[in-house]
Amino acid sequence: MRTTHLITVAALALASLVVVPTGAFAAPAPPADPSASQHSGVIGQDTLRGLAEEAGIEFGVAVNADLLAKNGKYRNIVNTQYSSVTAENVMKWEAINPAPGVYDWAAAEALIANAEANGQVVRGHTLVWHNQLPTWLTTGHFSAEELRAILENHVRTVAEHFAGDIQQWDVVNEIFNDDAAGSFRETLWYQAYEELGLPGEQYVADVFRWAHEADSAALLFYNDYNLEFTGPKSNAAYAFVQELLADDVPIQGVGFQGHLDTQYGFPDLQSNLQRFADQGIEVALTEVDVRTFVTQKPNGTYTNTPADAAEGAQQVDYWARTLEACLAVEACNSFTAWGVSDANSWIPGWFTGQGAGLIFDLHSNPKPQYEALREVLRNAA
Ligand code: 9MR
């Protein structure tokens, strides 16, 4: 049986029930899926989270904190279908530290309170990333020494603040480029370290050490996209993780984001997960979605219908195979979809003409992907 943190979190949830403000977050309500409606008011065994528990993994979702607070249907799906939640945006640097010395914890704390009240674990996302940085930082004039101090202060402050609430932290996000050389991304942190006469990559080892000192219970992850395929990027990431481990850096996991697209072949995901796991660490699918091209309306806008029916079927297949790959690897204990429904996915805003990447449709109805995932979980249990 795999290790899960549900027991601890269930205990925390009971404790927190006393203090969590009522009203904003309802207790679990009947699942949105009609076939699960016999479990009215409880978390059904045939929900994703119920089946995932039987299979020994956490089934998670990236949560939009605004919708969680304001939209009952959305909240109901999050709380009944998933055992793990990731903050889609509210723990990122620009959101949590919008001005120098100012930390705004409210949205992230509300998300955590809801998770604890619903027996869910939380994946922290993310302490260090080159995107979604606050403008005071990106437009400020700081010396390399000051930048290093800002980095250390941020990592320690945020990790300490949430210590005890986070199961897995994406400590660093997307540190490699997506090129044929498998090169390291030369972010402002990288450049600051070089300016200080240190190897640029050394900031990564430092932030893992600071995060571990601040929260020794959370499992500390490096998270990236396109690690699913064996190639220059995943090979470079693999070698880098090996170096970190050799240097006793407290890294305990690698997150494979899993942003897949039917125009590319299905990756050799299982063997890639396995080789990272064989380094003695955990692995996880952290941001899964499967996009495809969708049809266009006469007015030029896009629908949510796959343009090619065969590729629509392939989306279902990719979801199932991604989950199967995780389940086939002992050290893969967590599988997260990057959003609840196609109505709140990042995909259409980033990839013109693509969409339909999630497992609930625009009206929050389960798609065939949802049923395929339940079938995979049933088979695994
Ligand atoms: O889903 C997130 C979207 O709402 C933000 O606008 C976007 C900004 O970069 O970030 C999205 O989440 C990203 C995640 O944090 C890291 N991996 C890629 C995800 C999709 O862009």
XYZ file of C-alpha atoms and ligand atoms in Angstrom:
402
model
C 0.000 0.000 0.000
C 1.296 3.439 -0.823
C 1.805 6.041 1.866
C -0.901 8.677 1.876
C -1.281 11.645 4.142
C -5.020 11.381 4.330
C -5.134 10.189 7.908
C -3.106 13.133 9.174
C -5.109 15.533 7.085
C -8.401 14.029 8.200
C -7.308 14.651 11.779
C -6.331 18.212 10.875
C -9.662 18.646 9.139
C -11.536 17.622 12.269
C -9.489 20.013 14.343
C -9.942 22.828 11.861
C -13.701 22.392 11.626
C -13.963 24.334 14.843
C -12.145 27.367 13.509
C -12.997 27.466 9.816
C -15.502 30.241 9.178
C -18.800 28.859 8.005
C -20.733 30.156 5.042
C -17.982 30.647 2.511
C -17.227 26.959 2.200
C -19.920 24.351 2.272
C -19.337 20.859 3.576
C -19.163 18.206 0.845
C -22.389 18.195 -1.124
C -23.692 15.592 -3.589
C -21.245 14.879 -6.402
C -21.940 16.611 -9.720
C -21.750 13.285 -11.496
C -25.289 11.841 -11.589
C -24.008 8.278 -11.476
C -22.448 9.044 -8.098
C -25.548 10.668 -6.672
C -26.394 7.764 -4.371
C -23.619 9.118 -2.133
C -25.547 12.276 -1.404
C -23.695 14.406 1.132
C -20.676 12.124 1.486
C -17.647 11.474 -0.610
C -18.689 8.565 -2.760
C -16.456 5.603 -3.386
C -17.110 6.039 -7.074
C -15.868 9.623 -7.215
C -12.353 10.231 -8.475
C -11.070 10.739 -4.945
C -12.865 7.696 -3.591
C -11.497 5.435 -6.309
C -8.052 7.032 -6.084
C -7.908 6.318 -2.372
C -8.609 2.656 -3.115
C -5.849 2.740 -5.719
C -3.452 4.359 -3.218
C -2.882 7.775 -4.788
C -4.050 11.347 -4.356
C -6.213 12.644 -7.208
C -5.813 16.416 -7.364
C -6.902 19.557 -9.137
C -5.551 23.067 -9.636
C -7.965 25.419 -7.948
C -9.008 28.934 -8.931
C -9.375 30.528 -5.486
C -11.948 33.054 -6.674
C -14.279 30.413 -8.083
C -13.786 28.272 -4.999
C -15.016 31.114 -2.829
C -17.871 32.289 -5.053
C -19.185 29.428 -7.166
C -21.031 26.655 -5.338
C -21.072 24.235 -8.263
C -17.330 24.622 -8.739
C -16.682 24.181 -5.014
C -18.869 21.112 -4.930
C -16.868 19.410 -7.681
C -13.538 20.341 -6.079
C -14.549 19.032 -2.677
C -16.266 15.841 -3.746
C -14.049 14.680 -6.613
C -10.505 15.500 -5.492
C -8.313 14.549 -2.540
C -5.523 17.031 -3.321
C -5.609 20.673 -4.351
C -3.014 22.991 -5.871
C -3.340 26.761 -5.815
C -3.450 27.637 -9.517
C -2.225 31.196 -8.903
C -2.651 32.515 -5.361
C 0.610 31.208 -3.899
C 2.711 32.653 -6.714
C 5.106 35.477 -5.897
C 3.110 38.324 -7.525
C -0.019 37.270 -5.652
C 1.434 36.609 -2.249
C 4.097 39.342 -2.028
C 2.646 42.172 -4.170
C 4.750 44.949 -2.608
C 8.121 44.899 -0.843
C 7.604 43.487 2.636
C 3.849 43.054 2.080
C 2.463 39.543 2.213
C -1.140 38.850 1.313
C -1.969 35.409 2.649
C -5.768 35.587 2.608
C -6.621 33.803 -0.644
C -4.122 30.993 -0.071
C -5.234 30.577 3.531
C -8.884 30.309 2.472
C -7.928 27.628 -0.031
C -6.048 25.699 2.644
C -8.900 26.048 5.150
C -11.322 24.633 2.604
C -8.941 21.756 1.855
C -8.513 20.889 5.511
C -12.275 21.021 6.113
C -12.699 18.570 3.242
C -9.893 16.159 4.098
C -7.708 17.208 1.180
C -3.937 17.545 1.021
C -2.404 20.684 -0.497
C 0.346 20.961 -3.116
C 2.140 24.284 -2.727
C 2.777 26.019 -6.056
C 5.291 27.610 -6.349
C 8.108 29.192 -4.325
C 10.473 30.139 -7.168
C 9.511 30.714 -10.801
C 10.573 33.194 -13.494
C 6.911 34.039 -14.319
C 4.255 35.876 -12.329
C 6.838 37.860 -10.393
C 5.688 41.172 -8.879
C 6.605 44.321 -10.782
C 8.411 45.793 -7.776
C 10.857 42.949 -8.254
C 11.101 42.833 -12.052
C 11.397 46.595 -12.497
C 13.387 47.341 -9.341
C 17.121 48.011 -9.372
C 18.712 45.509 -7.068
C 22.306 44.404 -6.725
C 23.060 40.698 -7.081
C 23.590 40.505 -3.350
C 20.232 42.128 -2.667
C 18.511 39.754 -5.094
C 19.959 36.759 -3.298
C 18.742 38.143 0.026
C 15.273 38.808 -1.439
C 15.125 35.236 -2.728
C 16.147 33.744 0.607
C 13.710 35.905 2.517
C 10.823 35.008 0.207
C 11.420 31.263 0.314
C 11.830 31.182 4.081
C 8.863 33.485 4.744
C 6.388 31.620 2.541
C 7.523 28.098 3.450
C 7.481 28.969 7.165
C 4.056 30.581 6.937
C 2.454 27.472 5.459
C 4.553 24.919 7.361
C 2.358 22.014 8.405
C -0.246 22.698 5.708
C 1.622 21.580 2.600
C 2.093 17.977 1.495
C 4.298 18.707 -1.534
C 5.916 22.028 -2.467
C 6.888 22.908 -6.017
C 9.997 24.629 -4.697
C 11.342 25.512 -8.132
C 9.305 25.596 -11.318
C 10.507 25.294 -14.933
C 14.246 25.716 -14.365
C 15.250 24.230 -17.728
C 14.731 25.658 -21.192
C 12.911 23.641 -23.801
C 15.762 23.468 -26.295
C 17.869 20.852 -28.037
C 20.786 21.566 -25.708
C 18.869 20.858 -22.513
C 20.112 24.202 -21.221
C 19.467 25.728 -17.833
C 17.113 28.712 -17.781
C 19.073 31.886 -17.103
C 16.563 33.620 -14.842
C 17.234 36.701 -12.754
C 18.290 34.405 -9.912
C 20.696 32.550 -12.162
C 22.175 35.842 -13.348
C 22.488 37.219 -9.829
C 24.440 34.142 -8.719
C 26.771 34.392 -11.736
C 27.358 38.036 -10.891
C 28.294 36.974 -7.393
C 30.900 34.637 -8.894
C 28.833 31.539 -8.092
C 27.554 28.920 -10.559
C 24.148 30.196 -11.785
C 22.452 26.883 -10.978
C 23.469 27.079 -7.339
C 20.403 29.115 -6.457
C 18.373 25.916 -6.815
C 20.342 24.034 -4.151
C 20.071 27.056 -1.866
C 16.296 27.419 -2.175
C 15.751 23.712 -1.453
C 17.877 24.048 1.697
C 16.047 27.184 2.853
C 12.663 25.610 2.154
C 13.624 22.492 4.086
C 14.775 24.534 7.068
C 11.485 26.402 7.016
C 9.249 23.350 6.565
C 10.879 19.991 7.156
C 7.600 18.074 6.763
C 6.678 19.065 3.203
C 8.033 16.969 0.357
C 10.127 19.296 -1.767
C 9.695 19.034 -5.551
C 11.273 20.404 -8.702
C 8.419 20.836 -11.222
C 8.690 21.231 -15.019
C 6.938 20.693 -18.361
C 7.983 18.418 -21.212
C 9.789 16.083 -18.849
C 7.311 13.437 -20.033
C 9.323 12.666 -23.158
C 12.848 11.275 -23.032
C 14.969 13.940 -24.674
C 17.480 16.720 -24.066
C 15.350 18.457 -21.465
C 14.409 15.441 -19.363
C 17.947 14.056 -19.680
C 19.398 17.336 -18.417
C 16.833 17.479 -15.603
C 17.650 13.892 -14.664
C 21.386 14.613 -14.488
C 20.771 17.800 -12.492
C 18.605 16.000 -9.914
C 21.340 13.380 -9.609
C 23.839 16.149 -8.792
C 21.516 17.696 -6.228
C 21.082 14.340 -4.531
C 24.838 13.706 -4.586
C 25.280 17.077 -2.840
C 22.722 16.118 -0.170
C 20.296 18.806 -1.289
C 16.891 18.057 0.308
C 14.938 17.368 -2.880
C 12.308 14.668 -2.474
C 10.420 14.714 -5.744
C 10.104 15.699 -9.375
C 6.802 16.940 -10.773
C 5.956 16.112 -14.374
C 3.448 18.793 -15.378
C 1.808 16.737 -18.136
C 0.480 19.442 -20.471
C -0.174 17.113 -23.406
C -1.411 17.814 -26.915
C -2.928 15.314 -29.331
C -0.915 16.681 -32.268
C 2.162 15.087 -30.677
C 2.600 11.398 -29.966
C 2.026 10.035 -26.487
C 5.257 10.302 -24.462
C 7.275 7.415 -23.035
C 5.987 8.656 -19.716
C 6.137 5.530 -17.576
C 9.784 4.801 -18.248
C 10.680 8.437 -17.694
C 8.818 8.542 -14.390
C 10.499 5.305 -13.415
C 14.052 6.444 -14.098
C 13.559 9.561 -11.952
C 11.920 7.440 -9.251
C 14.886 5.066 -9.369
C 16.997 7.914 -8.029
C 15.164 7.314 -4.747
C 12.677 10.188 -4.983
C 8.944 10.598 -5.488
C 7.420 11.608 -8.791
C 4.010 13.130 -9.518
C 1.823 14.256 -12.394
C 1.223 17.834 -11.330
C -0.613 19.794 -14.065
C -2.293 17.385 -16.442
C -4.418 18.535 -19.348
C -4.730 17.251 -22.915
C -5.484 19.889 -25.521
C -6.533 19.554 -29.124
C -7.691 21.798 -31.975
C -11.339 22.824 -31.703
C -13.853 23.963 -34.310
C -14.323 27.611 -35.222
C -17.625 29.503 -35.428
C -18.483 31.671 -38.467
C -17.655 34.747 -36.374
C -14.122 33.461 -35.867
C -14.392 32.468 -32.210
C -13.745 28.921 -31.113
C -16.045 26.245 -29.708
C -15.100 23.571 -27.206
C -15.611 20.746 -29.706
C -12.590 18.870 -31.029
C -12.139 19.657 -34.727
C -11.188 16.077 -35.414
C -13.295 13.344 -33.799
C -10.376 10.917 -33.834
C -8.267 13.402 -31.896
C -11.160 13.870 -29.491
C -11.004 10.140 -28.810
C -7.254 10.424 -28.485
C -7.689 12.982 -25.715
C -9.589 10.408 -23.679
C -6.921 7.842 -24.384
C -4.089 10.218 -23.376
C -5.769 11.001 -20.059
C -6.189 7.306 -19.289
C -2.636 6.433 -20.268
C -1.178 9.306 -18.252
C -2.932 8.060 -15.136
C -1.959 4.456 -15.917
C 1.687 5.493 -16.197
C 1.558 7.104 -12.757
C -0.186 4.088 -11.234
C 2.421 1.751 -12.727
C 5.227 3.544 -10.881
C 5.347 2.853 -7.153
C 6.791 6.295 -6.338
C 4.064 8.182 -8.225
C 1.583 9.042 -5.488
C -0.154 12.126 -6.803
C -1.968 12.975 -10.043
C -3.327 16.499 -10.577
C -5.518 17.936 -13.346
C -4.707 21.574 -14.203
C -8.197 22.950 -13.634
C -11.718 21.681 -13.118
C -13.582 22.422 -16.329
C -12.942 23.667 -19.850
C -14.579 26.933 -18.765
C -11.637 27.712 -16.484
C -8.648 26.287 -18.312
C -5.584 28.340 -19.268
C -5.394 26.587 -22.683
C -7.635 28.710 -24.971
C -5.902 31.874 -23.787
C -2.454 30.540 -24.658
C -2.888 28.284 -27.676
C -5.037 29.890 -30.363
C -7.572 27.427 -31.720
C -6.942 24.780 -29.064
C -8.957 23.750 -26.033
C -11.166 21.056 -24.526
C -8.232 19.987 -22.358
C -9.967 19.075 -19.100
C -12.326 16.378 -17.880
C -15.445 18.506 -17.226
C -17.015 20.514 -20.060
C -17.947 24.213 -20.211
C -21.048 23.517 -18.108
C -19.167 21.396 -15.574
C -20.614 18.142 -16.889
C -18.255 15.160 -16.829
C -16.739 14.285 -20.217
C -15.762 10.786 -21.415
C -12.310 11.551 -19.980
C -13.842 11.468 -16.494
C -15.342 8.038 -17.003
C -12.119 6.708 -18.537
C -10.163 7.874 -15.486
C -12.596 6.206 -13.105
C -12.218 3.001 -15.074
C -8.412 3.176 -14.817
C -8.676 3.732 -11.051
C -11.119 0.847 -10.644
C -8.780 -1.450 -12.511
C -5.846 -0.349 -10.373
C -7.706 -0.932 -7.115
O -3.028 28.261 -15.011
C -2.207 29.384 -14.760
C -2.806 30.610 -15.433
O -4.024 30.960 -14.805
C -1.826 31.777 -15.375
O -2.340 32.853 -16.129
C -0.487 31.324 -15.941
C 0.513 32.462 -15.900
O 1.772 32.065 -16.344
O -0.001 30.221 -15.194
C -0.823 29.097 -15.311
O -0.279 27.996 -14.636
C 0.993 27.531 -15.082
C 1.684 26.890 -13.902
O 1.735 27.788 -12.816
C 3.088 26.436 -14.269
N 3.063 25.556 -15.419
C 2.333 26.039 -16.565
C 0.913 26.448 -16.160
C 0.100 26.856 -17.377
O 0.655 28.009 -17.939
